[in-house]
C-alpha positions as a LaTeX table, in Angstrom:
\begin{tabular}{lrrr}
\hline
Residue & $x$ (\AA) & $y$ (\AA) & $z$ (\AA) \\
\hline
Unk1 & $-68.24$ & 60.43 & $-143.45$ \\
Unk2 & $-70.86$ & 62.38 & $-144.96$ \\
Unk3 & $-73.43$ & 59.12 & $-145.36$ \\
Unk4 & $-73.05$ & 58.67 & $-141.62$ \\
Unk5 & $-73.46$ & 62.72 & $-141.14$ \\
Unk6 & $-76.21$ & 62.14 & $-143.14$ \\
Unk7 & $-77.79$ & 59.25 & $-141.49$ \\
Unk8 & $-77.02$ & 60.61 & $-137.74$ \\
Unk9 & $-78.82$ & 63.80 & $-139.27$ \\
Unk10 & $-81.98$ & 62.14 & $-140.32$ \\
Unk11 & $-82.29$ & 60.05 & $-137.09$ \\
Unk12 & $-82.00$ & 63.21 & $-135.19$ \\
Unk13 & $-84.41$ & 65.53 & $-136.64$ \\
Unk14 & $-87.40$ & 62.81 & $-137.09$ \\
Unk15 & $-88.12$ & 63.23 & $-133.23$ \\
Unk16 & $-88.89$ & 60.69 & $-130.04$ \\
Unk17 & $-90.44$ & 58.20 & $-132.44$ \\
Unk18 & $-87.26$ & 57.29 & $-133.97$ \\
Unk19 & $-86.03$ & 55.62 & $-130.79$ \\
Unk20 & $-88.92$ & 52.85 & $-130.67$ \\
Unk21 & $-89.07$ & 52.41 & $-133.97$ \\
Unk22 & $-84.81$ & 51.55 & $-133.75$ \\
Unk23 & $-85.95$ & 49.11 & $-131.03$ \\
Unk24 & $-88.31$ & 47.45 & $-132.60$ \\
Unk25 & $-85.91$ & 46.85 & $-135.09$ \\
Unk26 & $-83.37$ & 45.15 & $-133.48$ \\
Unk27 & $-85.40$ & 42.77 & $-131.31$ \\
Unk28 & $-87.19$ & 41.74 & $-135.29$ \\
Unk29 & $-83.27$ & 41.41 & $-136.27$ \\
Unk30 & $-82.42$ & 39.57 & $-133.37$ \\
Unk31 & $-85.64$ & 36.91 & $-133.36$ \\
Unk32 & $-84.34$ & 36.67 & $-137.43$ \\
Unk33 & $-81.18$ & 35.69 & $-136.34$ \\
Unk34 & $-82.09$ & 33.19 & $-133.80$ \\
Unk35 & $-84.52$ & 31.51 & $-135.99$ \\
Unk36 & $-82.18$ & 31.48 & $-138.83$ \\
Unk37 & $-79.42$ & 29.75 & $-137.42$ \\
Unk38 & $-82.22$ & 27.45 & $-135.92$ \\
Unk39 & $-84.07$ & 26.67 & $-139.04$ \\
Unk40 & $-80.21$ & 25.88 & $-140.53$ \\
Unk41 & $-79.52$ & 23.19 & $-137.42$ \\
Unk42 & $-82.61$ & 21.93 & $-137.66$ \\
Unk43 & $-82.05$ & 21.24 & $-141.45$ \\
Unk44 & $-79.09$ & 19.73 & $-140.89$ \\
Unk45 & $-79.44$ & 17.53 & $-138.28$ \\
Unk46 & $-82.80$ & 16.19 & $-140.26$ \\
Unk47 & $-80.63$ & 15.36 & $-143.19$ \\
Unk48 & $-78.02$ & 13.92 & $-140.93$ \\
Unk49 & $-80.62$ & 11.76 & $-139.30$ \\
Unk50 & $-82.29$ & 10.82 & $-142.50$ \\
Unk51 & $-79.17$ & 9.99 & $-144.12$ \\
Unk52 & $-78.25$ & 7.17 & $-140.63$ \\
Unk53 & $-81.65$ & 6.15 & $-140.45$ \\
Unk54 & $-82.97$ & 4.85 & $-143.60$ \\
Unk55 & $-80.05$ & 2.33 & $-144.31$ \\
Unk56 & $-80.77$ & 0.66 & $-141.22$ \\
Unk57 & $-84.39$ & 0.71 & $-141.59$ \\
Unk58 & $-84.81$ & $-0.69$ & $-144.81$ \\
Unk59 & $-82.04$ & $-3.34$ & $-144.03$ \\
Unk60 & $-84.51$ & $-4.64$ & $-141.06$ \\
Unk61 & $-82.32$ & $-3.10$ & $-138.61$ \\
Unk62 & $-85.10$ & $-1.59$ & $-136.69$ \\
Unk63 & $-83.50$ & $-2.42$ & $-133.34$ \\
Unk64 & $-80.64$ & $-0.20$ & $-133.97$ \\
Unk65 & $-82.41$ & 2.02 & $-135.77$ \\
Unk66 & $-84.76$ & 3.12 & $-132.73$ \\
Unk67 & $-81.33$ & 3.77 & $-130.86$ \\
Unk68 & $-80.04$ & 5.69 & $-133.15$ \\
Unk69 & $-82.93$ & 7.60 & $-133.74$ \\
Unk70 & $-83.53$ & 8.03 & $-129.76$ \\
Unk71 & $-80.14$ & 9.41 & $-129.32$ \\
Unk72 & $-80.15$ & 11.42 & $-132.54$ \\
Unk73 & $-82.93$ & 14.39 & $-131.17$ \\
Unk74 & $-83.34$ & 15.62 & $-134.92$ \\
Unk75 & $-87.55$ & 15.79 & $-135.52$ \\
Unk76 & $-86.97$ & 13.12 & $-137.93$ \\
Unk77 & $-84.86$ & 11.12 & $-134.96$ \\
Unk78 & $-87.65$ & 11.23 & $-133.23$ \\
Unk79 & $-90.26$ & 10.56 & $-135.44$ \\
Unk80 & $-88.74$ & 7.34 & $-136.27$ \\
Unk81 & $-88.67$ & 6.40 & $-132.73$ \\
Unk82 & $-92.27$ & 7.00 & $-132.43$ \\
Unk83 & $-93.05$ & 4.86 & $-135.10$ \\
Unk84 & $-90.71$ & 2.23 & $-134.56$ \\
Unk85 & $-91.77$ & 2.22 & $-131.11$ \\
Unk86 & $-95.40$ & 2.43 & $-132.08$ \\
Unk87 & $-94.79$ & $-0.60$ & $-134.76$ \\
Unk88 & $-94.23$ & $-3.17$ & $-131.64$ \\
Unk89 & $-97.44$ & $-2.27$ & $-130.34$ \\
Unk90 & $-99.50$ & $-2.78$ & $-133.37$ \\
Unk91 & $-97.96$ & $-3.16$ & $-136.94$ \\
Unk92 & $-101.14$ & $-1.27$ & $-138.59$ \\
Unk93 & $-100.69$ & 1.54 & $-141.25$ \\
Unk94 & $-103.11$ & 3.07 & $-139.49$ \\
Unk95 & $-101.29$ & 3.19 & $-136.23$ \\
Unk96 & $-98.02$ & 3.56 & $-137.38$ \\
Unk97 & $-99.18$ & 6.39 & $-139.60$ \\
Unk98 & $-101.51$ & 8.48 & $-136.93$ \\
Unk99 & $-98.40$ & 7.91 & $-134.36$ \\
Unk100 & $-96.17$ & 9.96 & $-136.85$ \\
Unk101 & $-99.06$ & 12.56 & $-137.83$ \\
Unk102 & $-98.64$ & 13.31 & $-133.59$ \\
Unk103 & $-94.80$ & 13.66 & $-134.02$ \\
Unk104 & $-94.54$ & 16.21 & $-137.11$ \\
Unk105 & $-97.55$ & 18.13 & $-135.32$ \\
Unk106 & $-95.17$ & 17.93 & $-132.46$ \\
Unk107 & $-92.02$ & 19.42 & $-134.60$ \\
Unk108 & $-94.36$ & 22.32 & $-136.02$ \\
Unk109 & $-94.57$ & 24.70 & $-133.53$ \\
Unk110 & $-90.61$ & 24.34 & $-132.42$ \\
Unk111 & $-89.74$ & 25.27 & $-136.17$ \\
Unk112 & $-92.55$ & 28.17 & $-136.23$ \\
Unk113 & $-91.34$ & 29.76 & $-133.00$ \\
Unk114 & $-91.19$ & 32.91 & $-133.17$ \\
Unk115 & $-91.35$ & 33.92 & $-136.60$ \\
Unk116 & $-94.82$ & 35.66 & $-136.90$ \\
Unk117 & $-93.37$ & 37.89 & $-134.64$ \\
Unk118 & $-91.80$ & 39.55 & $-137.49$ \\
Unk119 & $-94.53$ & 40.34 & $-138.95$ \\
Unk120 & $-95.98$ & 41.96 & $-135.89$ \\
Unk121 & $-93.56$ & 43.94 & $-135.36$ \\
Unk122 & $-93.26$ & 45.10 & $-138.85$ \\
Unk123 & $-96.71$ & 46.42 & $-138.48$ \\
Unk124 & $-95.36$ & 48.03 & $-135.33$ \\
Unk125 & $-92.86$ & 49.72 & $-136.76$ \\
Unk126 & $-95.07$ & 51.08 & $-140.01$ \\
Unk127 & $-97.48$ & 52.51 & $-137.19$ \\
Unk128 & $-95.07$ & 53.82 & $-134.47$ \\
Unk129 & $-93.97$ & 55.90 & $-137.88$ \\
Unk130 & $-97.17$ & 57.17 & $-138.77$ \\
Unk131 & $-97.56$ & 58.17 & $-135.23$ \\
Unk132 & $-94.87$ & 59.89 & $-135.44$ \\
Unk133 & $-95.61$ & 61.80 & $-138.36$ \\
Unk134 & $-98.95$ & 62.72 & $-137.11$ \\
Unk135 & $-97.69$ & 63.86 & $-133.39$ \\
Unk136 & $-94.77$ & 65.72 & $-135.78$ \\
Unk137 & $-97.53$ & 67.34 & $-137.98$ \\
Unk138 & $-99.68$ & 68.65 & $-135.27$ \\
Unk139 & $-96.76$ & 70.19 & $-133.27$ \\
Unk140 & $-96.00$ & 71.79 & $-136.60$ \\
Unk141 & $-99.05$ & 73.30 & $-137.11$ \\
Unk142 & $-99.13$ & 74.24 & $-133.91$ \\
Unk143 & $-96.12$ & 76.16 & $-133.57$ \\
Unk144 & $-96.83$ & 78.04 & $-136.94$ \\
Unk145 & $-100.39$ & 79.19 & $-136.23$ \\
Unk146 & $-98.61$ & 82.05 & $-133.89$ \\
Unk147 & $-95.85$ & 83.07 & $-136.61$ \\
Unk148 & $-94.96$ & 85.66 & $-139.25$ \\
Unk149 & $-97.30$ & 85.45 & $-142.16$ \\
Unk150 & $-94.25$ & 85.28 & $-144.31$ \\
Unk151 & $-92.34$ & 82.66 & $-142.36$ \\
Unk152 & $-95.47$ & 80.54 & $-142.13$ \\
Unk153 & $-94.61$ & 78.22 & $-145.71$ \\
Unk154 & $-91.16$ & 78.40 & $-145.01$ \\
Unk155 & $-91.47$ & 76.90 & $-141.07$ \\
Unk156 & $-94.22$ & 74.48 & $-142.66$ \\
Unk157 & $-92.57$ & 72.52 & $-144.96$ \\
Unk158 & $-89.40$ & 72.66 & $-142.55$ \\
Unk159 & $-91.64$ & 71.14 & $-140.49$ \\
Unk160 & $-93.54$ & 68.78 & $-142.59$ \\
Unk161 & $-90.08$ & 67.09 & $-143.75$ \\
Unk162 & $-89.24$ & 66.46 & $-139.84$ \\
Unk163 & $-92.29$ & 64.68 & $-139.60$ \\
Unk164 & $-92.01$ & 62.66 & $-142.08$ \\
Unk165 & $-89.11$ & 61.29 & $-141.04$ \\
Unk166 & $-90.76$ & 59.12 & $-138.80$ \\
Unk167 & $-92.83$ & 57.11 & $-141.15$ \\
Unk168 & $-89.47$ & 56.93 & $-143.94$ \\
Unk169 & $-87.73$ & 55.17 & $-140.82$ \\
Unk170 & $-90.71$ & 53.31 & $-139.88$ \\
Unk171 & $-91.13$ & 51.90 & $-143.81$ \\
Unk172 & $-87.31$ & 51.45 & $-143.62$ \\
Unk173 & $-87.45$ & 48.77 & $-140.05$ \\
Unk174 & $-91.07$ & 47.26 & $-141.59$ \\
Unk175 & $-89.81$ & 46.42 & $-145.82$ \\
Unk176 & $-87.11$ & 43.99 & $-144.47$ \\
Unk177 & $-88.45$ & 42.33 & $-141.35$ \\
Unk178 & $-91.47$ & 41.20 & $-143.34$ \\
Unk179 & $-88.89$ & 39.78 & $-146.48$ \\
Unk180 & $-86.99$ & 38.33 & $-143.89$ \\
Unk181 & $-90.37$ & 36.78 & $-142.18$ \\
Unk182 & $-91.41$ & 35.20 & $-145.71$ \\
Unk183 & $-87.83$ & 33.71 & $-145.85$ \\
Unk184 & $-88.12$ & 32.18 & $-142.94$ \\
Unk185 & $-91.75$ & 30.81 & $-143.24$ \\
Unk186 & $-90.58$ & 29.14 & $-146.63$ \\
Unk187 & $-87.32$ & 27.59 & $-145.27$ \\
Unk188 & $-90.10$ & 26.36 & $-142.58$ \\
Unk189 & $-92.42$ & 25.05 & $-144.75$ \\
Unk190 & $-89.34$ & 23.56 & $-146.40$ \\
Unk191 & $-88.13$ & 21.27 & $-143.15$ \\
Unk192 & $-91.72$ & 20.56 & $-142.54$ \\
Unk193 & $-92.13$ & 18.83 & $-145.86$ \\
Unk194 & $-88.81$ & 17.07 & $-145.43$ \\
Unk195 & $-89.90$ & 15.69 & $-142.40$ \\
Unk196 & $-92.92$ & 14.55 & $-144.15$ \\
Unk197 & $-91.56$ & 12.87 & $-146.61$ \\
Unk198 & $-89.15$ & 10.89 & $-144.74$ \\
Unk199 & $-92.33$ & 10.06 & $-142.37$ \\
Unk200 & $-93.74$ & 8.37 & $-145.44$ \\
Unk201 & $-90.63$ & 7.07 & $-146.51$ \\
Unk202 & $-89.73$ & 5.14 & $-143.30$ \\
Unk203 & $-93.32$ & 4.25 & $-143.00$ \\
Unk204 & $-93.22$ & 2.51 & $-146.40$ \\
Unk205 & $-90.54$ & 0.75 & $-145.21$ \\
Unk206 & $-92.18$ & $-0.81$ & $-142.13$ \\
Unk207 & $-95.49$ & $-2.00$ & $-143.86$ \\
Unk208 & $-92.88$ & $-3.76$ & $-146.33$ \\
Unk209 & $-91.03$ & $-5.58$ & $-143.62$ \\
Unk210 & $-94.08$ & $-6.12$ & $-141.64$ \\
Unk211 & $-95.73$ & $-8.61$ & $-144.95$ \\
Unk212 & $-92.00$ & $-10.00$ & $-145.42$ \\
Unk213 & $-92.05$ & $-10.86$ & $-142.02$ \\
Unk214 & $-95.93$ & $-12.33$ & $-142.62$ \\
Unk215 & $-95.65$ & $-13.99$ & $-146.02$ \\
Unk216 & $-91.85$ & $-16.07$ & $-144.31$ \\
Unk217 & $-94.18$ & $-16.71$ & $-141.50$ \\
Unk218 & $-97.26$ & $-18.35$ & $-143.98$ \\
Unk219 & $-94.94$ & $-20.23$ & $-146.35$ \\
Unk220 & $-93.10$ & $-21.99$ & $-143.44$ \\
Unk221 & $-95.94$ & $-22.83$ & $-141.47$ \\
\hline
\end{tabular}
């Protein structure tokens, strides 16, 4: 009881500030969220995809393969289906390859949604507290220039420590919204190189069954 006494306390004496700054925190908890359990889908539907994909593929399957991979709506789904649909229109490395490059530049900005808002509003909050502090500081000031001589340290400190307030809460919304943005760039960066690799992977895999296909066709003509 007395850490939420305590807590209702300090939110109450650091002023008008303390309300945006509490805002600003929950919409930056609320985009973590969101992006969290969307970075986790995304992950697992990729390995999902990945895991029904490459069997097929590197048994020649490609047929079923696109299907699946059409129906699947992972970024790894579809960047199979690219390529295996780019594959029937020219078998090149080249093509093939450039085709994919489109479709993880295509999964990028889905999986990056969002996220530097974090750090925004991290530097929103850090500001909004020093604002606070400042706004805090001069009403202080103000308000002691008329009083006792005696009371004037007394009412100034008082005052002081109600300012500060503001930039303590402000420091308090901004340390973990910009941890939580890192973790969330890094579990990005994670699925993007995932994607990559299975890009290259399944890529591979066609340019092998393209010169099987070419070397049957040489040695029975």
């Amino acid at each position: 009881m007395n850490f939420y006494s305590s807590i209702v306390s300090f939110f109450q004496e650091g002023g008008a500030f303390m309300f945006p700054i509490a805002l600003v925190l929950m919409v930056g908890l609320a985009i973590a969220a969101e992006r969290w359990i969307f970075l986790k889908r995304a992950f697992q539907s990729n390995k999902k995809a990945y895991a029904q994909l490459l069997p097929l593929m590197n048994e020649n399957k490609f047929d079923e393969a696109e299907k699946v991979a059409q129906d699947n709506g992972s970024a790894i789904g579809r960047l199979i289906a690219v390529s295996l649909d780019t594959m029937r229109a020219s078998p090149r490395r080249d093509d093939i390859h450039a085709a994919m490059q489109e479709g993880v530049m295509e999964s990028i900005p889905r999986l990056s949604k969002r996220t530097n808002y974090l750090s925004i509003l991290a530097n929103v909050s850090t500001l909004l507290g020093l604002l606070g502090t400042i706004i805090g500081l001069i009403a202080a000031f103000t308000a002691v220039a008329n009083a006792d001589p005696a009371d004037k340290a007394t009412l100034l400190s008082q005052s002081i420590s109600v300012a500060m307030n503001t930039t303590a809460f402000g420091l308090i919304a901004a340390i973990p919204l910009l941890l939580i943005h890192s973790l969330l760039q890094n579990k990005t960066l994670e699925i993007v190189e995932s994607i990559e690799m299975a890009g290259v992977k399944a890529l591979n895999t066609i340019v092998r069954s393209n010169r099987r296909s070419v070397n049957t066709r040489e040695s029975d003509a």
